[in-house]
C-alpha atoms as one frame of an Amber mdcrd trajectory, in Angstrom:
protein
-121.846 -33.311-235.244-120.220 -34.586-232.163-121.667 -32.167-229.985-125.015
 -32.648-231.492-124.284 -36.596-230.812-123.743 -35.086-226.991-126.984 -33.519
-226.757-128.744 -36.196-228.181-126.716 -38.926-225.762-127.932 -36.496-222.384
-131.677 -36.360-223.852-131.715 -40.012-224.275-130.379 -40.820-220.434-132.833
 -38.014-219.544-135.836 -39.945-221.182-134.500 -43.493-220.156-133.971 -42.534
-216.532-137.549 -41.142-216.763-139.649 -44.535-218.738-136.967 -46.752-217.077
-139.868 -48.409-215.555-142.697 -48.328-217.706-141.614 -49.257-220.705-142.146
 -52.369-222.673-138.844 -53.991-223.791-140.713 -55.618-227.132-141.775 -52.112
-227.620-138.323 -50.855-227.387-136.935 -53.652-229.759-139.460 -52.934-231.854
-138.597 -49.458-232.115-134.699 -49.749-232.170-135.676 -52.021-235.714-137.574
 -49.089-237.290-135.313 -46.791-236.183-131.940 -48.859-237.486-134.472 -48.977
-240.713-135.419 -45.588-241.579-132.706 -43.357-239.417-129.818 -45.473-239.412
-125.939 -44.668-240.014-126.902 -42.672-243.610-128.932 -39.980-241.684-126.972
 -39.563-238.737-123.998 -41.125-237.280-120.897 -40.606-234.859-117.622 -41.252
-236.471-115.036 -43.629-233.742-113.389 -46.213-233.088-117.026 -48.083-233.886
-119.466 -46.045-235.576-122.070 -45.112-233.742-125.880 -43.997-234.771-129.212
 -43.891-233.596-130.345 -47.214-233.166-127.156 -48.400-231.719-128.038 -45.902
-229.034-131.165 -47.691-228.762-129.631 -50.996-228.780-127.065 -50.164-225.682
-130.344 -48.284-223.737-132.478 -51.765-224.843-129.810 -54.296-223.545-129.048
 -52.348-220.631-132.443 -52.166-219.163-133.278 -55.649-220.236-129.838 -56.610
-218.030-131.638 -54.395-215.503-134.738 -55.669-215.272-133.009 -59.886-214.871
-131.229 -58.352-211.854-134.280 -56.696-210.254-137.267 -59.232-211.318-135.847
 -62.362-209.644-139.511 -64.248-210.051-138.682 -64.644-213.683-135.053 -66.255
-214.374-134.119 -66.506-217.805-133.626 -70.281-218.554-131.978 -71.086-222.171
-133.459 -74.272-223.802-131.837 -76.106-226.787-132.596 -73.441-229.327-131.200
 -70.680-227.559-127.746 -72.594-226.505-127.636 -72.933-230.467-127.840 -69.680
-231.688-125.342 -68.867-229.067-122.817 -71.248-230.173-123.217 -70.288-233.874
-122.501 -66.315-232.774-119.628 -67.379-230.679-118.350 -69.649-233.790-118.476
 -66.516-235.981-116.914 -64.361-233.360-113.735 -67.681-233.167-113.661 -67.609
-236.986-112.916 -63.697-237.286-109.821 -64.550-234.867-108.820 -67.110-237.486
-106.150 -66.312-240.282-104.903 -63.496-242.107-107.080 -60.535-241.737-108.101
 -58.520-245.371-106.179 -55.637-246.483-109.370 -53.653-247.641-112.872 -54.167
-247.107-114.475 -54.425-243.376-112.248 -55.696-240.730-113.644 -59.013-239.465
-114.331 -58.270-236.052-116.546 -55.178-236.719-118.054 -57.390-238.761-118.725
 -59.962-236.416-120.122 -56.768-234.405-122.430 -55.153-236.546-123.686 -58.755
-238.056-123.759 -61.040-235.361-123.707 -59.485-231.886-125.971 -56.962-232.290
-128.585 -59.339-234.191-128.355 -61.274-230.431-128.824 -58.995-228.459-131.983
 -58.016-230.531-132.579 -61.935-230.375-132.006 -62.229-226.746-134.622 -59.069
-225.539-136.910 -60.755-227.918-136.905 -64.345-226.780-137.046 -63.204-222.500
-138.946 -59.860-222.153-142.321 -60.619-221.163-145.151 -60.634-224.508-148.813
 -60.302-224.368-151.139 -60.337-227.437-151.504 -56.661-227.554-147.293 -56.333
-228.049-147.961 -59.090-231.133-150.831 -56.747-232.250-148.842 -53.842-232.032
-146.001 -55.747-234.078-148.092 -56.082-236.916-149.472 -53.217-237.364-146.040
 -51.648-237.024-145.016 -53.682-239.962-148.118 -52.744-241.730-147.227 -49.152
-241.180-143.282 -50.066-242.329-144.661 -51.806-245.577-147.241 -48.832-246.731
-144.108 -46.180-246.182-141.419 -48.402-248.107-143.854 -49.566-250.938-144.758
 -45.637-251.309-141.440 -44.795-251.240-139.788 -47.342-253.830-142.541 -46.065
-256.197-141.412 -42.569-255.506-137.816 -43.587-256.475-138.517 -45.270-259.200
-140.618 -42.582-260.769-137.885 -40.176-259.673-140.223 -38.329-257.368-137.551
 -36.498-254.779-139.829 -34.529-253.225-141.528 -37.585-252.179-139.040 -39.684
-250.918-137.627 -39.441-247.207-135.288 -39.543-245.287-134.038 -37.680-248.803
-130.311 -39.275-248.829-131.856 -42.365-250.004-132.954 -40.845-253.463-128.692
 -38.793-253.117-127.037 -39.819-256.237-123.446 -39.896-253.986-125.367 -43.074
-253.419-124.402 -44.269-257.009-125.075 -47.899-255.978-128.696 -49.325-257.259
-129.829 -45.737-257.728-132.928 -46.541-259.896-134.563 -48.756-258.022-137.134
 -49.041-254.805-133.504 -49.368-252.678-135.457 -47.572-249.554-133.437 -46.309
-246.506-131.623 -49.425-246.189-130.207 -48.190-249.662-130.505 -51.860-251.026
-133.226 -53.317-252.889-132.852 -57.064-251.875-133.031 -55.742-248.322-136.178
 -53.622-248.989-137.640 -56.159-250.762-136.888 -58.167-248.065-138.856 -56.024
-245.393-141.691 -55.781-247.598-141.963 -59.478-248.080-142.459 -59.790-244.551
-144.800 -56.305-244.477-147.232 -58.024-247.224-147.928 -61.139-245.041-148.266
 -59.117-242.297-151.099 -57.051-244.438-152.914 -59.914-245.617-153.019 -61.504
-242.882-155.225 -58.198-241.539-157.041 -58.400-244.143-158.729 -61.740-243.469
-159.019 -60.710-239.700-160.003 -57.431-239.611-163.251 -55.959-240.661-164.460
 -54.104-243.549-163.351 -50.600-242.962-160.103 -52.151-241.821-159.894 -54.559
-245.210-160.274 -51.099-247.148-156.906 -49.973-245.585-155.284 -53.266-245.883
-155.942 -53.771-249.327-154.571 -50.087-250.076-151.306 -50.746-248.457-150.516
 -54.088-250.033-151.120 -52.610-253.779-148.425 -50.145-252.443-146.226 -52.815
-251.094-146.705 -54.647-254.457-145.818 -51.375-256.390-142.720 -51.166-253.802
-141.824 -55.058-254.660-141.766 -54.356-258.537-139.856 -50.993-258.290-137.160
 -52.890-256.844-136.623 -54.530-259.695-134.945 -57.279-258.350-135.743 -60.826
-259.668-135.163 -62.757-256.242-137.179 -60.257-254.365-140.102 -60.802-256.312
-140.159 -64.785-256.472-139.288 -64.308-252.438-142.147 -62.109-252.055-144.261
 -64.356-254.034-143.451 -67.558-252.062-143.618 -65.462-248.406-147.521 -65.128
-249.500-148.108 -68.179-250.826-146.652 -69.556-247.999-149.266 -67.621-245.273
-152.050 -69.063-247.039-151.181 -72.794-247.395-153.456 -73.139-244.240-156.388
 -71.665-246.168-156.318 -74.139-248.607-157.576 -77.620-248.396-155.447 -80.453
-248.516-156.298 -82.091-251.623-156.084 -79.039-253.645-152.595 -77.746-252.255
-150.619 -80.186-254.596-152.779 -78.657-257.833-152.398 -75.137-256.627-148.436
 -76.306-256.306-148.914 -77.318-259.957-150.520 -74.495-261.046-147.871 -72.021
-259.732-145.450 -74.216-261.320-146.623 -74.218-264.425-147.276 -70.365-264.401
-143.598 -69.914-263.683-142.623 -72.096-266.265-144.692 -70.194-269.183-143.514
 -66.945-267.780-140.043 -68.123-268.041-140.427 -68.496-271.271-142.184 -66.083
-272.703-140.344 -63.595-270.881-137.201 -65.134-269.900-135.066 -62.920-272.466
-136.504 -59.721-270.801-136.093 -60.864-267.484-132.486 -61.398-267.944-131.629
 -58.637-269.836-133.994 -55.973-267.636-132.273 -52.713-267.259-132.569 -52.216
-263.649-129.943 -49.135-261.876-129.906 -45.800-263.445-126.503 -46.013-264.220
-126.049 -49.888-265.227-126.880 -50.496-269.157-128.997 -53.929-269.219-126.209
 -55.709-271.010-124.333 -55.026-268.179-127.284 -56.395-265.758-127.045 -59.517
-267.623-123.310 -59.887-267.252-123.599 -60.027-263.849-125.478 -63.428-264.323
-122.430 -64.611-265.619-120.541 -63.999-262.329-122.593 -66.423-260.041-120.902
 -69.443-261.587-117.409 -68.453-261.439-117.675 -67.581-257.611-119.362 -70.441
-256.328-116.100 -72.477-258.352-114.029 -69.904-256.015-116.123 -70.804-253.261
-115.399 -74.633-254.559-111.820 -74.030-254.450-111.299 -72.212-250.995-113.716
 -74.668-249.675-111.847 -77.514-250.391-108.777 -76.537-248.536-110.716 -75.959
-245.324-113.406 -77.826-245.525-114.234 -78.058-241.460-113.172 -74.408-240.351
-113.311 -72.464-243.208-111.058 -69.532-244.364-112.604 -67.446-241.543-115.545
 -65.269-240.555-115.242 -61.892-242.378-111.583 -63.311-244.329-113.196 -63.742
-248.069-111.086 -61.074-249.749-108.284 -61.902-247.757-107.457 -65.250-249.982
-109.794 -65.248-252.795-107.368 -63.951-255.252-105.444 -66.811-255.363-107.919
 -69.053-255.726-109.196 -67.190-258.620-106.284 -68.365-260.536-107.110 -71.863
-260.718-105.626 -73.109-264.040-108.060 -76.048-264.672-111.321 -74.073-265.028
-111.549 -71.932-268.835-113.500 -69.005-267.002-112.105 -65.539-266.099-112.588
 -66.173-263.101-110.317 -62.844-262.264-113.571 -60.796-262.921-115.431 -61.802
-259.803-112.293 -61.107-257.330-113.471 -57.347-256.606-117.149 -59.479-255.669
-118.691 -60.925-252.621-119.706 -64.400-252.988-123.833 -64.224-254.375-125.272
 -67.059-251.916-125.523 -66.999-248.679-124.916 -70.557-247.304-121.609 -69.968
-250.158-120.473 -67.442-247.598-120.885 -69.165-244.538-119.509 -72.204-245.964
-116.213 -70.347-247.370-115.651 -68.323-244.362-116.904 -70.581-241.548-116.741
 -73.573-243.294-119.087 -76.960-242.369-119.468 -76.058-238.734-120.635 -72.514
-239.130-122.810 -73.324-242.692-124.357 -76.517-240.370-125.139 -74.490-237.623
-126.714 -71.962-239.827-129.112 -74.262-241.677-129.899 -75.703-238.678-130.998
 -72.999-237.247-132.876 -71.597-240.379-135.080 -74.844-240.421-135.786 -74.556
-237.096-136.745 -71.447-236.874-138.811 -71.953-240.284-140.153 -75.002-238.710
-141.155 -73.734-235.092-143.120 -70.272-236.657-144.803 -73.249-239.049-146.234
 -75.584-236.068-147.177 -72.403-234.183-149.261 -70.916-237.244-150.817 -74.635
-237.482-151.419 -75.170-233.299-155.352 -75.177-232.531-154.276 -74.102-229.246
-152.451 -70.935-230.167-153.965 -67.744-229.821-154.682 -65.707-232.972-151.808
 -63.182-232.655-149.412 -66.158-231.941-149.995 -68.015-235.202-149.842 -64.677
-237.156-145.983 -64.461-235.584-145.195 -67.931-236.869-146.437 -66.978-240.316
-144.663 -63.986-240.340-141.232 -66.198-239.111-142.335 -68.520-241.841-142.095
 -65.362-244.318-138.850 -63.999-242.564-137.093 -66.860-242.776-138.208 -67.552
-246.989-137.632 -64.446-247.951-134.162 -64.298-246.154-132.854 -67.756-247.988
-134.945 -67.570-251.537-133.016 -63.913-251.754-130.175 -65.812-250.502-129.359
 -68.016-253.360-128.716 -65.193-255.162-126.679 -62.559-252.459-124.834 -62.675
-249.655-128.204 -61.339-247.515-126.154 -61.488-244.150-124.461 -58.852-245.144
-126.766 -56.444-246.034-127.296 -53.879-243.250-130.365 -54.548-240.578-131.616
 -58.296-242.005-129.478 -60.024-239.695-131.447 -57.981-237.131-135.088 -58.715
-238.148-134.361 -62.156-238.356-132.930 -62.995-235.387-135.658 -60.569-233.910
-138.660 -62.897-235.195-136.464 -66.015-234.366-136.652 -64.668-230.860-140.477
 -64.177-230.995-141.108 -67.182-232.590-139.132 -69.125-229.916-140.679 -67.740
-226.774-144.384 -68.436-228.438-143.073 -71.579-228.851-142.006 -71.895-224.722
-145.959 -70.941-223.842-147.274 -73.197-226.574-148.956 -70.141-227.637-150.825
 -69.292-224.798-150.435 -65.169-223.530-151.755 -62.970-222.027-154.065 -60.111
-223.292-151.765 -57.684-221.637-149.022 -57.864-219.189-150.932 -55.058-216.839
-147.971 -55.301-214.472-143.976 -55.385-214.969-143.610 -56.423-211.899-145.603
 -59.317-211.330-144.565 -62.675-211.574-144.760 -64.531-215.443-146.867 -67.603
-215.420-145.562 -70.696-215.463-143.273 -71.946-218.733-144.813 -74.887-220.229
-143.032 -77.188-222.569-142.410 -76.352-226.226-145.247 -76.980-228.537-143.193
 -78.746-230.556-142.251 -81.189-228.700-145.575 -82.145-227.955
């Protein structure tokens, strides 16, 4: 394996030496995301002192020549605003916080997680936010996510009929992958996290679908059925009310103002019946292969007794938190609190099931404050962008699809720990980065940037701030 690793390492320098210079950096991010998606440390990887696997590759080669290109393409400086000085504080915070306190005896060690979870997700943020973007790179991101959403829908249906034949890369369908096996988990080997991806693919498809013309809407309608198929095969209860609001979401434009509150109503009241009627079975669904439904159900029971652990730890260090990545480290003895009548020993082996939870407990108000922040910024920049007259069509379909990323990534966060769930991290802070350097143009690009070495236009002011 190493020497394979070798010969792939010389091929790559071969090939980067080569496009060095031709080679869109979006395109490159783009690809490093599908790559970390469908080929990522379960297909191949290099065992060290940090593991190493294909899209990390592409994620040193994609940082590199973006460092390359600031050096040599002085008409273009890279000049931070208010957002970006943000979501480098809040990295550096988590990267403080893993320094802080006693380190856990089993489980990831903070700093690798710091690594995998937060550095790499801004570097991805970085390329995105400064490499020059042209409507054809925002085309080429949506169909790409099209493409992603067809493949994973196909292939959660394929799981979940048990199809092995069908499924690919094939360690995703391995049953030495105990965990969720069952269920449309995909290559991430998750089902929250495929859901996830396929939240974001569906918006991506129906917003073709209005665009695009009829032969086009025949395609488009295929995929999302599959995507839909994909969604349910998950079988996961917060990935379908994520992927439900993602849509709904994309479409408020198309709906007139006066009838948006009834619609709101409607929805509301459709939930509520279905709740219901079908709350027992719901509940009780039987969802991985080798996890009885009674046992599904218990693990509803667990969400309250961690967030009182979460309570607890919180309230001893309220400001700083226990650190970044140091959960497991005191959690034990918290779960012995004598004043709650819950075995609350049952949900020590567990990571806490919310994701503003975890940040809170481990980073504690400046790391959780910083974090929502940021989410309802981004949320709220890809929203005026996807509502700007003067936007260009591709640039309003990015801030829907940040408005999707971001929903998806904190409705399945009230119910998991999403930040810790390999690659989201990544595709969030990836549209983030998109959605932010829209935002610096106030939607205005070009068709295509026809040369990498002539000088950007000139960087208006944000569009919201106007």
């Amino acid at each position: 394996m190493g020497f394979l690793g070798l010969l792939f390492a010389l091929a790559a320098i071969a090939w980067g030496i080569l496009l060095a210079h031709r080679v869109s950096l979006q395109m490159l991010a783009l690809a490093t995301l599908i790559l970390g998606t469908l080929f990522g440390p379960p297909f191949f990887a290099i065992q060290g002192p940090i593991l190493f696997s294909i899209d990390r590759f592409c994620w040193f080669a994609m940082l590199g020549l973006f460092v390359a290109r600031v050096f040599a393409d002085r008409t273009r400086p890279v000049e931070p605003n208010r957002m970006d000085w943000l979501v480098l504080a809040f990295v550096g915070w988590l990267l403080i916080s893993s320094m802080m306190g006693e380190a856990p005896e089993a489980g990831t060690e903070p700093l690798a997680r710091w690594i995998f979870y937060a550095f790499l997700p801004l570097g991805m943020y970085i390329v995105a936010r400064f490499s020059r973007l042209s409507r054809w790179e925002l085309n080429v991101i949506q169909i790409s996510f099209i493409a992603l959403g067809l493949y994973l829908g196909l292939t959660a249906l394929a799981e979940k009929a048990e199809l092995k034949s069908l499924v690919f890369p094939s360690f995703i369908s391995d049953p030495k992958n105990a965990e969720f096996l069952g269920r449309g988990r995909g290559p991430l080997l998750n089902p929250t996290g495929n859901g996830f991806l396929l939240s974001i693919a569906m918006t991506a498809m129906l917003l073709a679908f209005q665009q695009r013309q009829r032969v086009a809407k025949i395609g488009c309608g295929f995929a999302m059925l599959a995507a839909a198929g994909g969604v349910y095969a998950t079988l996961t209860r917060s990935v379908w009310i994520a992927a439900a609001a993602a849509i709904s979401l994309s479409q408020i434009n198309q709906i007139p103002r006066g009838i948006r509150i009834w619609a709101f109503a409607s929805a509301l009241v459709f939930a509520t019946v279905i709740g219901l009627v079908f709350g027992d079975q719901i509940l009780n669904l039987k969802r991985d292969k080798n996890l009885s439904a009674s046992a599904a159900a218990d693990s509803i029971e667990l969400r309250p007794m961690l967030a009182i652990i979460a309570w607890e730890m919180f309230k001893d260090r309220p400001i700083t938190g226990a650190g970044f990545g140091h959960y497991f480290a005191y959690n034990q003895e918290y779960a012995q609190a004598p004043q709650w009548e819950m075995p609350l020993r049952k949900a020590i082996p567990y990571h806490q099931h919310n994701v503003l939870l975890s940040y809170l407990v481990d980073t504690g108000l400046i790391g959780a404050g910083m974090f929502t922040l940021l989410a309802l910024s981004w949320g709220l920049k890809g929203w005026q962008i996807a509502r700007s007259s003067s936007a260009c069509r591709e640039a309003q379909n990015i801030g829907l699809l940040m408005v999707a990323t971001i929903s998806s990534y904190l409705i399945n966060g009230m119910f998991q720990d999403v930040s810790i769930i390999p690659m989201l991290n990544m595709y969030l802070f990836y549209f983030a980065g998109l959605t932010v350097a829209v935002d610096t143009v106030d939607g205005h690009l070009p068709q295509q940037i026809l040369s990498r070495r002539r000088p950007a236009p000139v960087i208006g002011k944000p569009a919201a701030s106007r």
